[in-house]
Amino acid sequence: MKILCIGRNYADHAKELNNPVPAEPVVFIKPDTAVLKPGEDFYLPDFNSEIHYECEIVYRISREGKNIQRPFAFSYLEGIGLGIDFTARQLQEEAKKKGLPWTLAKAFNYSAPISNFNSVTNYPDHKNLNLEFYVNGELRQKGNSQDMLFDIESLIVFLSKYFHLKTGDLIFTGTPAGVGKVSIGDHLEGYLNGEKLLDLHVR
Ligand code: MG
C-alpha cells in the first residue's frame, strides 16, 4: 500500500507558506510505515520537535488502475475519510532551500494518522465537502473541497499517469490554511461534513 500526497492544493495554504500556486499537482509519497491507525495516539518523534499538523481529506482506492480517464475516475474510489499529513517543518524548509527532497520531513514513522473510512456513496457531492480541524477544542483549519486547485478526479487522472494505483492506496488531497505546530498533550479532532472522524492525542 502506498500513500500519495498532494502539496499546495489550496491556494490559501500555499500563500501562508509563501509558496507559488502550482500549475500541476505537487506530489510526494509516504510509505505504509507512516500510517497511524484510528484510535492510536501520536508520539512526537525524538529527531525533531517542530512537527506541524495538516488535516486533509483522504480517499481510498477501490481497485487497480493506470492511465485512468476522467469519466471513470470516481469508479476507482471506495472510501473517504480524514488524515493528518504530519510535517517536520524545519526539515522541510531546509530541504526546500537546498532543493532537496522532502522525504525525511514528510514520510517518517506515523506521519500519516488516518480515520476510519466511510463509503464514497455517502458523499454524492465531492465538490462540497467541509473539513474542520480543532486543536484543544479551538478551530484551526476550515476548508471546503471546492477550493482545491485540483479536484479528486483531476488527481486520479494525473497520479495514474505515473503510478499504478492499487486497491487500498490512499490519496491525501492537501490541506487548507491554518497549519501549525503540535505539542505534547494536544488533543486533535477532525470533522468531515460535521461528523467527527479523527480524534487523537499528541504524547
Ligand atoms: Mg499536506
Coordinates of N, CA and C and ligand atoms in Angstrom, one line a residue:
M1 N 0.8 -1.2 0.0 CA 0.0 0.0 0.0 C 0.9 1.2 0.0
K2 N 0.5 2.2 -0.8 CA 1.2 3.5 -0.8 C 0.3 4.6 -0.5
I3 N 0.9 5.7 0.0 CA 0.2 6.9 0.3 C 0.7 8.0 -0.7
L4 N -0.2 8.4 -1.5 CA 0.1 9.5 -2.5 C -0.4 10.8 -1.9
C5 N 0.4 11.8 -1.8 CA 0.0 13.1 -1.1 C 0.2 14.2 -2.1
I6 N -0.7 15.2 -1.9 CA -0.7 16.4 -2.8 C -0.4 17.6 -1.9
G7 N 0.6 18.3 -2.4 CA 1.0 19.5 -1.6 C 0.4 20.8 -2.3
R8 N 0.2 21.8 -1.6 CA -0.3 23.1 -2.1 C -1.5 23.0 -3.0
N9 N -2.5 22.3 -2.5 CA -3.7 22.1 -3.3 C -4.8 23.1 -2.9
Y10 N -4.5 23.9 -1.9 CA -5.4 25.0 -1.6 C -4.6 26.3 -1.7
A11 N -5.1 27.3 -2.4 CA -4.3 28.5 -2.7 C -4.0 29.2 -1.3
D12 N -5.0 29.2 -0.4 CA -4.7 29.9 0.9 C -3.6 29.3 1.7
H13 N -3.5 28.0 1.6 CA -2.3 27.3 2.3 C -1.0 27.6 1.6
A14 N -1.0 27.5 0.3 CA 0.2 27.8 -0.5 C 0.7 29.2 -0.1
K15 N -0.2 30.1 0.0 CA 0.1 31.5 0.4 C 0.7 31.6 1.8
E16 N 0.1 30.9 2.7 CA 0.6 31.1 4.1 C 2.0 30.5 4.3
L17 N 2.5 29.7 3.4 CA 3.9 29.2 3.5 C 4.7 29.8 2.4
N18 N 4.2 30.9 1.8 CA 5.0 31.7 0.8 C 5.4 30.8 -0.4
N19 N 4.5 29.9 -0.8 CA 4.8 29.1 -1.9 C 3.9 29.5 -3.1
P20 N 4.4 29.4 -4.3 CA 3.6 29.7 -5.5 C 2.5 28.7 -5.7
V21 N 1.4 29.2 -6.3 CA 0.3 28.3 -6.6 C 0.7 27.4 -7.8
P22 N 0.7 26.1 -7.7 CA 1.3 25.3 -8.7 C 0.4 25.1 -9.9
A23 N 1.0 24.9 -11.1 CA 0.3 24.7 -12.4 C -0.1 23.2 -12.5
E24 N 0.6 22.4 -11.9 CA 0.4 20.9 -11.9 C 0.4 20.4 -10.4
P25 N -0.3 19.3 -10.1 CA -0.2 18.9 -8.7 C 1.2 18.6 -8.2
V26 N 1.5 19.0 -7.0 CA 2.8 18.7 -6.3 C 2.6 17.4 -5.5
V27 N 3.4 16.4 -5.9 CA 3.1 15.1 -5.4 C 4.3 14.6 -4.5
F28 N 4.0 14.0 -3.4 CA 5.0 13.2 -2.7 C 4.4 12.0 -2.1
I29 N 5.2 11.1 -1.6 CA 4.8 9.8 -1.2 C 5.2 9.5 0.3
K30 N 4.3 8.8 1.0 CA 4.7 8.3 2.3 C 4.6 6.8 2.2
P31 N 5.4 6.1 2.9 CA 5.4 4.6 2.9 C 4.3 4.1 3.9
D32 N 4.0 2.8 3.8 CA 3.0 2.3 4.7 C 3.3 2.4 6.2
T33 N 4.6 2.5 6.5 CA 5.0 2.7 7.9 C 4.7 4.0 8.4
A34 N 4.2 4.9 7.6 CA 3.7 6.2 8.0 C 2.3 6.2 8.6
V35 N 1.6 5.1 8.4 CA 0.2 5.1 8.8 C 0.1 5.0 10.3
L36 N -0.7 5.8 10.9 CA -1.1 5.7 12.3 C -2.6 5.4 12.3
K37 N -2.9 4.2 12.9 CA -4.3 3.7 12.8 C -5.3 4.5 13.7
P38 N -6.6 4.5 13.3 CA -7.6 5.2 14.1 C -7.5 4.7 15.6
G39 N -7.6 5.7 16.5 CA -7.6 5.4 17.9 C -6.3 5.3 18.5
E40 N -5.2 5.4 17.7 CA -3.9 5.4 18.3 C -3.4 6.9 18.4
D41 N -2.6 7.1 19.5 CA -2.0 8.4 19.7 C -0.7 8.6 19.0
F42 N -0.4 9.9 18.8 CA 0.8 10.2 18.0 C 1.9 10.6 19.0
Y43 N 3.1 10.0 18.9 CA 4.2 10.3 19.8 C 5.2 11.2 19.0
L44 N 5.5 12.4 19.6 CA 6.4 13.3 18.9 C 7.7 12.6 18.7
P45 N 8.2 12.6 17.5 CA 9.5 11.9 17.2 C 10.6 12.6 17.9
D46 N 11.7 11.8 18.3 CA 12.7 12.5 19.0 C 13.7 13.2 18.2
F47 N 13.6 13.1 16.8 CA 14.6 13.8 16.0 C 14.2 15.2 15.7
N48 N 13.0 15.6 16.0 CA 12.6 16.9 15.7 C 11.3 17.3 16.5
S49 N 11.2 18.5 17.0 CA 10.0 18.9 17.7 C 9.1 19.8 17.0
E50 N 9.6 20.3 15.8 CA 8.8 21.3 15.1 C 7.9 20.5 14.1
I51 N 6.9 19.8 14.7 CA 6.0 19.0 13.8 C 4.7 19.7 13.6
H52 N 4.3 19.9 12.4 CA 3.1 20.6 12.1 C 2.0 19.7 11.7
Y53 N 0.8 20.0 12.1 CA -0.4 19.2 11.6 C -0.8 19.8 10.2
E54 N -1.3 19.0 9.4 CA -2.0 19.4 8.1 C -3.2 18.4 8.0
C55 N -4.4 18.9 8.3 CA -5.5 18.0 8.2 C -6.0 18.0 6.8
E56 N -6.3 16.8 6.3 CA -6.6 16.6 4.8 C -7.8 15.6 4.6
I57 N -8.5 15.8 3.5 CA -9.5 14.8 3.1 C -8.7 13.7 2.4
V58 N -9.0 12.5 2.7 CA -8.3 11.3 2.2 C -9.2 10.4 1.5
Y59 N -8.8 9.9 0.3 CA -9.6 8.9 -0.4 C -8.9 7.6 -0.4
R60 N -9.6 6.5 -0.4 CA -9.0 5.2 -0.6 C -9.4 4.6 -1.9
I61 N -8.5 4.0 -2.6 CA -8.6 3.4 -3.9 C -9.3 2.0 -3.8
S62 N -10.2 1.8 -4.7 CA -11.0 0.6 -4.7 C -10.5 -0.6 -5.5
R63 N -9.7 -0.2 -6.6 CA -9.2 -1.3 -7.5 C -8.0 -0.8 -8.3
E64 N -7.4 -1.8 -8.9 CA -6.2 -1.4 -9.7 C -6.5 -0.6 -10.9
G65 N -5.6 0.3 -11.2 CA -5.8 1.1 -12.5 C -4.6 1.9 -12.8
K66 N -4.5 2.2 -14.1 CA -3.4 3.1 -14.6 C -4.0 3.9 -15.8
N67 N -3.4 5.1 -16.0 CA -3.9 5.9 -17.1 C -5.4 6.0 -17.1
I68 N -6.0 6.4 -16.0 CA -7.4 6.4 -15.8 C -7.9 7.7 -16.4
Q69 N -9.0 7.6 -17.2 CA -9.6 8.8 -17.8 C -10.7 9.4 -16.9
R70 N -10.8 10.7 -17.0 CA -11.7 11.4 -16.1 C -13.1 10.9 -15.9
P71 N -13.8 10.5 -16.9 CA -15.2 10.0 -16.7 C -15.2 8.7 -15.8
F72 N -14.1 8.0 -15.7 CA -14.1 6.8 -14.9 C -13.4 7.0 -13.5
A73 N -13.0 8.2 -13.2 CA -12.1 8.4 -12.0 C -12.9 8.0 -10.8
F74 N -14.1 8.4 -10.7 CA -14.9 8.1 -9.4 C -15.0 6.6 -9.1
S75 N -15.0 5.8 -10.2 CA -15.2 4.3 -10.0 C -14.0 3.7 -9.4
Y76 N -12.9 4.4 -9.2 CA -11.7 3.9 -8.6 C -11.6 4.2 -7.1
L77 N -12.7 4.9 -6.6 CA -12.7 5.3 -5.2 C -13.7 4.5 -4.4
E78 N -13.3 4.1 -3.2 CA -14.3 3.4 -2.4 C -14.5 4.1 -1.0
G79 N -13.4 4.7 -0.4 CA -13.6 5.2 0.9 C -13.2 6.7 1.0
I80 N -13.8 7.4 1.9 CA -13.4 8.7 2.1 C -13.3 9.0 3.7
G81 N -12.3 9.7 4.0 CA -12.1 9.9 5.5 C -11.2 11.1 5.6
L82 N -10.5 11.2 6.8 CA -9.6 12.3 7.1 C -8.3 11.8 7.5
G83 N -7.3 12.6 7.3 CA -5.9 12.2 7.7 C -5.2 13.4 8.1
I84 N -4.0 13.2 8.8 CA -3.1 14.3 9.1 C -1.8 14.0 8.4
D85 N -1.4 15.0 7.6 CA -0.1 14.9 7.0 C 0.9 15.6 7.9
F86 N 1.4 14.9 8.9 CA 2.4 15.5 9.8 C 3.6 15.8 9.1
T87 N 4.2 17.0 9.3 CA 5.3 17.5 8.6 C 6.3 18.1 9.6
A88 N 7.6 17.6 9.4 CA 8.7 18.2 10.2 C 9.1 19.5 9.5
R89 N 8.5 20.6 9.9 CA 8.5 21.8 9.1 C 10.0 22.4 8.9
Q90 N 10.7 22.3 10.0 CA 12.1 22.8 9.9 C 12.9 22.0 8.8
L91 N 12.8 20.7 8.9 CA 13.5 19.8 8.0 C 13.0 20.1 6.5
Q92 N 11.7 20.4 6.4 CA 11.2 20.7 5.1 C 11.7 22.0 4.5
E93 N 11.8 23.0 5.4 CA 12.3 24.3 5.0 C 13.7 24.2 4.5
E94 N 14.5 23.4 5.3 CA 15.9 23.2 4.9 C 16.0 22.5 3.6
A95 N 15.2 21.5 3.4 CA 15.2 20.7 2.1 C 14.8 21.7 1.0
K96 N 13.8 22.5 1.2 CA 13.3 23.4 0.1 C 14.4 24.3 -0.3
K97 N 15.1 24.9 0.7 CA 16.2 25.9 0.5 C 17.3 25.2 -0.4
K98 N 17.6 24.0 -0.1 CA 18.7 23.3 -0.8 C 18.2 22.6 -2.0
G99 N 16.9 22.6 -2.3 CA 16.4 21.9 -3.5 C 16.4 20.4 -3.4
L100 N 16.4 20.0 -2.1 CA 16.4 18.5 -1.8 C 15.0 18.0 -1.6
P101 N 14.9 16.6 -1.7 CA 13.5 16.0 -1.5 C 13.0 16.2 0.0
W102 N 11.7 16.1 0.1 CA 11.1 16.4 1.4 C 10.9 15.1 2.2
T103 N 11.5 14.0 1.7 CA 11.2 12.7 2.3 C 11.3 12.6 3.8
L104 N 12.4 13.0 4.4 CA 12.5 12.9 5.8 C 11.5 13.8 6.6
A105 N 11.2 14.9 6.0 CA 10.2 15.8 6.6 C 8.8 15.3 6.6
K106 N 8.5 14.5 5.6 CA 7.1 14.1 5.3 C 6.8 12.6 5.6
A107 N 7.8 11.7 5.5 CA 7.5 10.3 5.4 C 7.9 9.5 6.6
F108 N 8.2 10.2 7.7 CA 8.7 9.5 8.9 C 7.6 8.6 9.5
N109 N 8.0 7.7 10.4 CA 7.0 6.8 11.1 C 5.8 7.6 11.7
Y110 N 4.7 7.1 11.4 CA 3.4 7.6 12.0 C 3.1 9.0 11.6
S111 N 3.7 9.4 10.5 CA 3.4 10.8 10.0 C 2.1 10.9 9.2
A112 N 1.3 9.8 9.2 CA 0.0 9.8 8.5 C -1.1 9.2 9.3
P113 N -1.5 9.8 10.3 CA -2.7 9.3 11.0 C -3.9 9.3 10.1
I114 N -4.7 8.3 10.1 CA -5.9 8.2 9.3 C -7.1 7.9 10.2
S115 N -8.3 8.3 9.7 CA -9.5 8.0 10.3 C -10.1 6.7 9.8
N116 N -11.2 6.2 10.3 CA -11.9 5.2 9.6 C -12.5 5.8 8.3
F117 N -12.8 5.0 7.4 CA -13.3 5.5 6.1 C -14.8 5.2 6.0
N118 N -15.5 6.2 5.4 CA -16.9 6.0 5.0 C -17.0 5.7 3.5
S119 N -18.1 5.1 3.1 CA -18.2 4.8 1.7 C -18.4 6.1 0.9
V120 N -17.7 6.2 -0.2 CA -17.9 7.4 -1.1 C -19.3 7.7 -1.5
T121 N -20.1 6.6 -1.5 CA -21.5 6.7 -1.9 C -22.3 7.6 -0.9
N122 N -21.7 7.7 0.3 CA -22.4 8.6 1.3 C -22.2 10.1 1.0
Y123 N -21.3 10.4 0.1 CA -21.0 11.8 -0.2 C -21.2 12.0 -1.7
P124 N -22.4 12.2 -2.1 CA -22.7 12.4 -3.5 C -22.0 13.7 -4.1
D125 N -21.8 14.7 -3.3 CA -21.2 15.9 -3.8 C -19.8 16.1 -3.4
H126 N -18.8 15.6 -4.2 CA -17.4 15.7 -3.8 C -16.9 17.1 -4.0
K127 N -17.7 18.0 -4.6 CA -17.3 19.4 -4.7 C -17.7 20.2 -3.5
N128 N -18.3 19.6 -2.6 CA -18.8 20.3 -1.4 C -18.6 19.5 -0.1
L129 N -17.3 19.2 0.2 CA -17.0 18.5 1.4 C -16.4 19.5 2.4
N130 N -16.9 19.6 3.6 CA -16.4 20.5 4.6 C -15.5 19.8 5.5
L131 N -14.3 20.4 5.7 CA -13.3 19.9 6.7 C -13.1 20.9 7.8
E132 N -13.2 20.4 9.0 CA -12.8 21.3 10.1 C -11.9 20.5 11.1
F133 N -10.9 21.3 11.5 CA -9.9 20.7 12.4 C -9.7 21.5 13.6
Y134 N -9.7 20.8 14.8 CA -9.6 21.5 16.1 C -8.4 21.0 16.8
V135 N -7.7 22.0 17.5 CA -6.6 21.6 18.4 C -7.1 22.1 19.8
N136 N -7.2 21.2 20.7 CA -7.6 21.5 22.1 C -9.0 22.3 22.1
G137 N -9.9 21.9 21.2 CA -11.2 22.4 21.1 C -11.3 23.8 20.4
E138 N -10.2 24.2 19.8 CA -10.1 25.5 19.1 C -10.1 25.2 17.6
L139 N -10.9 25.9 16.8 CA -10.9 25.7 15.4 C -9.7 26.3 14.8
R140 N -8.9 25.4 14.1 CA -7.6 25.9 13.5 C -7.7 25.8 12.0
Q141 N -8.4 24.8 11.4 CA -8.4 24.7 10.0 C -9.9 24.5 9.5
K142 N -10.2 25.2 8.4 CA -11.6 25.1 7.9 C -11.4 25.1 6.4
G143 N -11.9 24.1 5.7 CA -11.8 24.1 4.3 C -13.0 23.5 3.6
N144 N -13.1 23.8 2.3 CA -14.1 23.1 1.5 C -13.5 22.6 0.2
S145 N -13.9 21.4 -0.2 CA -13.2 20.7 -1.3 C -13.4 21.5 -2.6
Q146 N -14.3 22.5 -2.7 CA -14.5 23.3 -3.9 C -13.3 24.2 -4.0
D147 N -12.5 24.4 -2.9 CA -11.4 25.3 -3.0 C -10.1 24.6 -3.4
M148 N -10.2 23.3 -3.6 CA -9.0 22.6 -4.1 C -8.6 23.0 -5.5
L149 N -7.3 23.2 -5.7 CA -6.9 23.6 -7.1 C -7.1 22.5 -8.0
F150 N -6.9 21.3 -7.6 CA -7.1 20.1 -8.4 C -8.0 19.2 -7.7
D151 N -9.2 18.9 -8.3 CA -10.2 18.1 -7.6 C -9.8 16.6 -7.6
I152 N -10.6 15.8 -7.0 CA -10.2 14.4 -6.8 C -10.1 13.7 -8.2
E153 N -11.0 14.0 -9.1 CA -11.0 13.4 -10.4 C -9.7 13.8 -11.2
S154 N -9.3 15.1 -11.1 CA -8.1 15.5 -11.8 C -6.9 14.8 -11.1
L155 N -6.9 14.6 -9.8 CA -5.8 14.0 -9.2 C -5.7 12.5 -9.6
I156 N -6.8 11.8 -9.7 CA -6.8 10.4 -10.1 C -6.2 10.3 -11.6
V157 N -6.6 11.2 -12.4 CA -6.1 11.2 -13.8 C -4.6 11.5 -13.8
F158 N -4.2 12.5 -13.0 CA -2.8 12.8 -13.0 C -1.9 11.7 -12.4
L159 N -2.3 11.3 -11.2 CA -1.5 10.3 -10.5 C -1.4 9.0 -11.2
S160 N -2.5 8.6 -11.9 CA -2.5 7.3 -12.5 C -1.7 7.3 -13.8
K161 N -1.2 8.5 -14.3 CA -0.3 8.5 -15.4 C 1.1 8.0 -15.0
Y162 N 1.4 8.3 -13.7 CA 2.8 8.0 -13.2 C 2.8 6.8 -12.3
F163 N 1.7 6.5 -11.6 CA 1.7 5.4 -10.7 C 0.6 4.4 -11.0
H164 N 0.9 3.1 -10.9 CA -0.2 2.1 -11.0 C -0.9 2.2 -9.7
L165 N -2.2 2.6 -9.7 CA -2.9 2.6 -8.5 C -3.4 1.2 -8.1
K166 N -3.3 0.9 -6.8 CA -3.7 -0.4 -6.3 C -4.8 -0.3 -5.2
T167 N -5.5 -1.4 -5.0 CA -6.5 -1.4 -4.0 C -5.9 -1.1 -2.7
G168 N -6.6 -0.1 -2.0 CA -6.1 0.2 -0.6 C -5.2 1.4 -0.6
D169 N -4.7 1.8 -1.7 CA -3.8 3.0 -1.8 C -4.6 4.2 -1.2
L170 N -3.9 5.2 -0.6 CA -4.6 6.4 -0.1 C -4.1 7.6 -0.9
I171 N -5.0 8.5 -1.0 CA -4.7 9.8 -1.6 C -5.0 10.9 -0.6
F172 N -3.9 11.6 -0.1 CA -4.1 12.8 0.8 C -4.2 14.0 -0.2
T173 N -5.3 14.7 -0.1 CA -5.6 15.7 -1.1 C -5.2 17.1 -0.8
G174 N -4.3 17.3 0.2 CA -3.8 18.6 0.5 C -4.6 19.3 1.6
T175 N -4.0 20.3 2.2 CA -4.5 21.0 3.4 C -4.9 22.4 3.2
P176 N -6.0 22.9 3.8 CA -6.3 24.3 3.7 C -5.4 25.1 4.7
A177 N -5.6 26.4 4.7 CA -4.7 27.2 5.6 C -5.0 26.9 7.1
G178 N -4.0 27.4 7.9 CA -4.2 27.2 9.3 C -3.3 26.2 10.0
V179 N -2.3 25.7 9.2 CA -1.4 24.7 9.8 C -0.6 25.3 10.9
G180 N -0.2 24.4 11.8 CA 0.6 24.9 12.9 C 1.3 23.7 13.7
K181 N 2.1 24.1 14.7 CA 2.9 23.2 15.4 C 2.0 22.4 16.4
V182 N 2.4 21.1 16.6 CA 1.7 20.4 17.7 C 2.7 20.3 18.9
S183 N 2.1 20.1 20.1 CA 2.9 20.0 21.3 C 2.3 18.8 22.1
I184 N 3.2 18.2 22.9 CA 2.8 17.1 23.8 C 1.6 17.5 24.6
G185 N 0.5 16.7 24.6 CA -0.7 17.0 25.3 C -1.8 17.5 24.5
D186 N -1.5 17.9 23.2 CA -2.6 18.4 22.3 C -3.6 17.4 22.0
H187 N -4.8 17.8 21.9 CA -5.9 16.9 21.5 C -6.4 17.4 20.1
L188 N -6.3 16.5 19.1 CA -6.6 16.8 17.7 C -7.9 16.2 17.3
E189 N -8.8 16.9 16.7 CA -10.0 16.4 16.2 C -10.4 16.9 14.8
G190 N -10.8 16.0 14.0 CA -11.1 16.4 12.6 C -12.6 16.0 12.3
Y191 N -13.3 16.9 11.6 CA -14.6 16.7 11.2 C -14.8 16.7 9.7
L192 N -15.5 15.8 9.1 CA -15.9 15.9 7.7 C -17.4 16.0 7.6
N193 N -17.8 17.1 7.0 CA -19.3 17.4 6.9 C -20.0 17.3 8.2
G194 N -19.3 17.8 9.3 CA -19.9 17.8 10.6 C -19.7 16.5 11.4
E195 N -19.2 15.5 10.8 CA -19.1 14.2 11.5 C -17.6 14.1 12.0
K196 N -17.5 13.8 13.3 CA -16.1 13.6 13.8 C -15.5 12.3 13.4
L197 N -14.4 12.4 12.6 CA -13.8 11.2 12.1 C -12.4 11.0 12.8
L198 N -11.7 12.1 13.1 CA -10.4 12.0 13.6 C -10.4 12.4 15.1
D199 N -9.7 11.7 15.9 CA -9.6 12.0 17.3 C -8.4 11.4 17.9
L200 N -7.4 12.2 18.2 CA -6.1 11.6 18.7 C -5.4 12.6 19.6
H201 N -4.5 12.1 20.4 CA -3.7 13.0 21.3 C -2.3 12.9 20.9
V202 N -1.6 14.0 21.2 CA -0.1 14.0 21.0 C 0.6 13.7 22.3
R203 N 1.5 12.7 22.3 CA 2.1 12.3 23.5 C 3.6 12.6 23.5
Ligands
MG1 MG -0.1 18.2 3.3

